[in-house]
Amino acid sequence: MASAHVNGHSNGTAPNGAPEAKKQILINAFDMSTIGHLSPGQWKNPADKSATKRKLQYWIDLAKLLERGGINALFLADTYGGYDTYQEAWTTASGELPNGRSLIPPL
């Protein structure tokens, strides 16, 4: 018997009668080459390691942590330029800098 689709949902079998494969959830992590993306002030937390992003060991430790957690990918965010100014020039008073200026050692 063919798979019956009700409101776009199948009954768990493919049209050929074989069981449908379960969908897999992929989990990605996010990092940005700045000391405080959307959580300003976290650099004060003793557990924060963002100040060591220019060192290879930061990326090795992060890779091990993500692998241990079963994370599928790491998205490295960046931007094409500095954001708007606050009081002075964007180079001294902008958020989310250095945005890619510090190279990731393993790359």
C-alpha atoms as a PDB file:
ATOM      1  CA  MET A   1       0.000   0.000   0.000  1.00  0.00           C
ATOM      2  CA  ALA A   2       1.312   3.461  -0.874  1.00  0.00           C
ATOM      3  CA  SER A   3       2.123   6.023   1.769  1.00  0.00           C
ATOM      4  CA  ALA A   4      -0.871   8.119   2.762  1.00  0.00           C
ATOM      5  CA  HIS A   5      -0.145  11.815   3.176  1.00  0.00           C
ATOM      6  CA  VAL A   6      -2.508  13.696   5.436  1.00  0.00           C
ATOM      7  CA  ASN A   7      -1.978  17.439   5.729  1.00  0.00           C
ATOM      8  CA  GLY A   8       1.506  17.035   4.264  1.00  0.00           C
ATOM      9  CA  HIS A   9       2.564  14.351   6.752  1.00  0.00           C
ATOM     10  CA  SER A  10       3.348  10.778   5.787  1.00  0.00           C
ATOM     11  CA  ASN A  11       2.586   7.654   7.767  1.00  0.00           C
ATOM     12  CA  GLY A  12       6.281   6.794   8.075  1.00  0.00           C
ATOM     13  CA  THR A  13       6.735   4.864   4.840  1.00  0.00           C
ATOM     14  CA  ALA A  14       8.131   5.941   1.497  1.00  0.00           C
ATOM     15  CA  PRO A  15       6.052   5.483  -1.685  1.00  0.00           C
ATOM     16  CA  ASN A  16       7.924   2.218  -2.348  1.00  0.00           C
ATOM     17  CA  GLY A  17       6.852   0.874   1.053  1.00  0.00           C
ATOM     18  CA  ALA A  18      10.272   1.201   2.678  1.00  0.00           C
ATOM     19  CA  PRO A  19      10.459   2.994   6.028  1.00  0.00           C
ATOM     20  CA  GLU A  20      11.318   6.675   5.697  1.00  0.00           C
ATOM     21  CA  ALA A  21      14.701   7.735   7.032  1.00  0.00           C
ATOM     22  CA  LYS A  22      14.525   9.792  10.199  1.00  0.00           C
ATOM     23  CA  LYS A  23      15.478  13.427   9.804  1.00  0.00           C
ATOM     24  CA  GLN A  24      18.784  14.316  11.385  1.00  0.00           C
ATOM     25  CA  ILE A  25      19.293  17.507  13.350  1.00  0.00           C
ATOM     26  CA  LEU A  26      22.638  19.208  12.730  1.00  0.00           C
ATOM     27  CA  ILE A  27      23.894  21.511  15.463  1.00  0.00           C
ATOM     28  CA  ASN A  28      26.260  24.377  14.696  1.00  0.00           C
ATOM     29  CA  ALA A  29      28.299  26.514  17.067  1.00  0.00           C
ATOM     30  CA  PHE A  30      28.983  30.222  16.585  1.00  0.00           C
ATOM     31  CA  ASP A  31      32.100  32.239  17.280  1.00  0.00           C
ATOM     32  CA  MET A  32      33.255  35.689  16.256  1.00  0.00           C
ATOM     33  CA  SER A  33      36.682  37.274  16.338  1.00  0.00           C
ATOM     34  CA  THR A  34      35.754  39.762  19.022  1.00  0.00           C
ATOM     35  CA  ILE A  35      35.860  39.658  22.806  1.00  0.00           C
ATOM     36  CA  GLY A  36      32.139  40.211  23.270  1.00  0.00           C
ATOM     37  CA  HIS A  37      29.599  39.654  20.515  1.00  0.00           C
ATOM     38  CA  LEU A  38      26.108  39.974  21.996  1.00  0.00           C
ATOM     39  CA  SER A  39      27.174  39.492  25.596  1.00  0.00           C
ATOM     40  CA  PRO A  40      29.170  42.581  26.499  1.00  0.00           C
ATOM     41  CA  GLY A  41      31.117  42.334  29.720  1.00  0.00           C
ATOM     42  CA  GLN A  42      31.624  38.563  29.593  1.00  0.00           C
ATOM     43  CA  TRP A  43      35.351  39.131  29.293  1.00  0.00           C
ATOM     44  CA  LYS A  44      35.210  39.844  33.046  1.00  0.00           C
ATOM     45  CA  ASN A  45      34.024  36.291  33.742  1.00  0.00           C
ATOM     46  CA  PRO A  46      36.999  34.202  34.954  1.00  0.00           C
ATOM     47  CA  ALA A  47      35.878  31.329  32.689  1.00  0.00           C
ATOM     48  CA  ASP A  48      35.925  33.527  29.561  1.00  0.00           C
ATOM     49  CA  LYS A  49      38.717  32.677  27.119  1.00  0.00           C
ATOM     50  CA  SER A  50      38.005  35.253  24.400  1.00  0.00           C
ATOM     51  CA  ALA A  51      41.190  37.197  25.101  1.00  0.00           C
ATOM     52  CA  THR A  52      43.196  34.163  23.953  1.00  0.00           C
ATOM     53  CA  LYS A  53      41.654  33.886  20.466  1.00  0.00           C
ATOM     54  CA  ARG A  54      44.958  34.824  18.840  1.00  0.00           C
ATOM     55  CA  LYS A  55      46.595  31.730  20.281  1.00  0.00           C
ATOM     56  CA  LEU A  56      46.382  28.343  18.618  1.00  0.00           C
ATOM     57  CA  GLN A  57      45.494  26.637  21.900  1.00  0.00           C
ATOM     58  CA  TYR A  58      42.153  28.529  22.050  1.00  0.00           C
ATOM     59  CA  TRP A  59      41.070  26.957  18.760  1.00  0.00           C
ATOM     60  CA  ILE A  60      42.367  23.504  19.693  1.00  0.00           C
ATOM     61  CA  ASP A  61      40.443  23.603  22.976  1.00  0.00           C
ATOM     62  CA  LEU A  62      37.320  24.866  21.201  1.00  0.00           C
ATOM     63  CA  ALA A  63      37.534  22.107  18.583  1.00  0.00           C
ATOM     64  CA  LYS A  64      37.875  19.461  21.304  1.00  0.00           C
ATOM     65  CA  LEU A  65      34.913  20.896  23.208  1.00  0.00           C
ATOM     66  CA  LEU A  66      32.706  20.993  20.112  1.00  0.00           C
ATOM     67  CA  GLU A  67      33.710  17.475  19.128  1.00  0.00           C
ATOM     68  CA  ARG A  68      32.995  16.169  22.628  1.00  0.00           C
ATOM     69  CA  GLY A  69      29.562  17.815  22.471  1.00  0.00           C
ATOM     70  CA  GLY A  70      28.713  16.304  19.085  1.00  0.00           C
ATOM     71  CA  ILE A  71      28.578  19.700  17.359  1.00  0.00           C
ATOM     72  CA  ASN A  72      28.579  19.377  13.560  1.00  0.00           C
ATOM     73  CA  ALA A  73      30.081  22.710  12.487  1.00  0.00           C
ATOM     74  CA  LEU A  74      31.512  26.006  13.682  1.00  0.00           C
ATOM     75  CA  PHE A  75      30.326  29.223  12.033  1.00  0.00           C
ATOM     76  CA  LEU A  76      32.976  31.943  12.220  1.00  0.00           C
ATOM     77  CA  ALA A  77      31.163  35.251  11.944  1.00  0.00           C
ATOM     78  CA  ASP A  78      32.733  38.360  10.520  1.00  0.00           C
ATOM     79  CA  THR A  79      31.616  41.640   9.036  1.00  0.00           C
ATOM     80  CA  TYR A  80      32.770  43.772   6.157  1.00  0.00           C
ATOM     81  CA  GLY A  81      33.435  46.835   8.282  1.00  0.00           C
ATOM     82  CA  GLY A  82      32.994  48.622  11.573  1.00  0.00           C
ATOM     83  CA  TYR A  83      29.568  49.568  12.843  1.00  0.00           C
ATOM     84  CA  ASP A  84      28.273  53.063  13.486  1.00  0.00           C
ATOM     85  CA  THR A  85      30.107  55.449  15.759  1.00  0.00           C
ATOM     86  CA  TYR A  86      29.592  56.208  19.414  1.00  0.00           C
ATOM     87  CA  GLN A  87      31.096  59.523  20.526  1.00  0.00           C
ATOM     88  CA  GLU A  88      34.284  59.198  18.482  1.00  0.00           C
ATOM     89  CA  ALA A  89      35.538  57.438  15.365  1.00  0.00           C
ATOM     90  CA  TRP A  90      34.373  53.859  14.787  1.00  0.00           C
ATOM     91  CA  THR A  91      37.965  52.673  15.233  1.00  0.00           C
ATOM     92  CA  THR A  92      37.957  53.685  18.900  1.00  0.00           C
ATOM     93  CA  ALA A  93      34.303  53.501  19.939  1.00  0.00           C
ATOM     94  CA  SER A  94      32.667  50.848  17.785  1.00  0.00           C
ATOM     95  CA  GLY A  95      31.353  47.510  18.961  1.00  0.00           C
ATOM     96  CA  GLU A  96      32.462  44.062  17.873  1.00  0.00           C
ATOM     97  CA  LEU A  97      35.992  44.912  16.868  1.00  0.00           C
ATOM     98  CA  PRO A  98      38.514  43.619  15.714  1.00  0.00           C
ATOM     99  CA  ASN A  99      36.150  41.666  13.404  1.00  0.00           C
ATOM    100  CA  GLY A 100      38.589  39.517  11.539  1.00  0.00           C
ATOM    101  CA  ARG A 101      41.674  41.624  12.072  1.00  0.00           C
ATOM    102  CA  SER A 102      43.171  38.952  14.288  1.00  0.00           C
ATOM    103  CA  LEU A 103      43.831  35.909  12.155  1.00  0.00           C
ATOM    104  CA  ILE A 104      42.909  32.477  13.380  1.00  0.00           C
ATOM    105  CA  PRO A 105      46.278  30.713  13.746  1.00  0.00           C
ATOM    106  CA  PRO A 106      45.299  27.302  12.309  1.00  0.00           C
ATOM    107  CA  LEU A 107      43.898  28.830   9.146  1.00  0.00           C
END
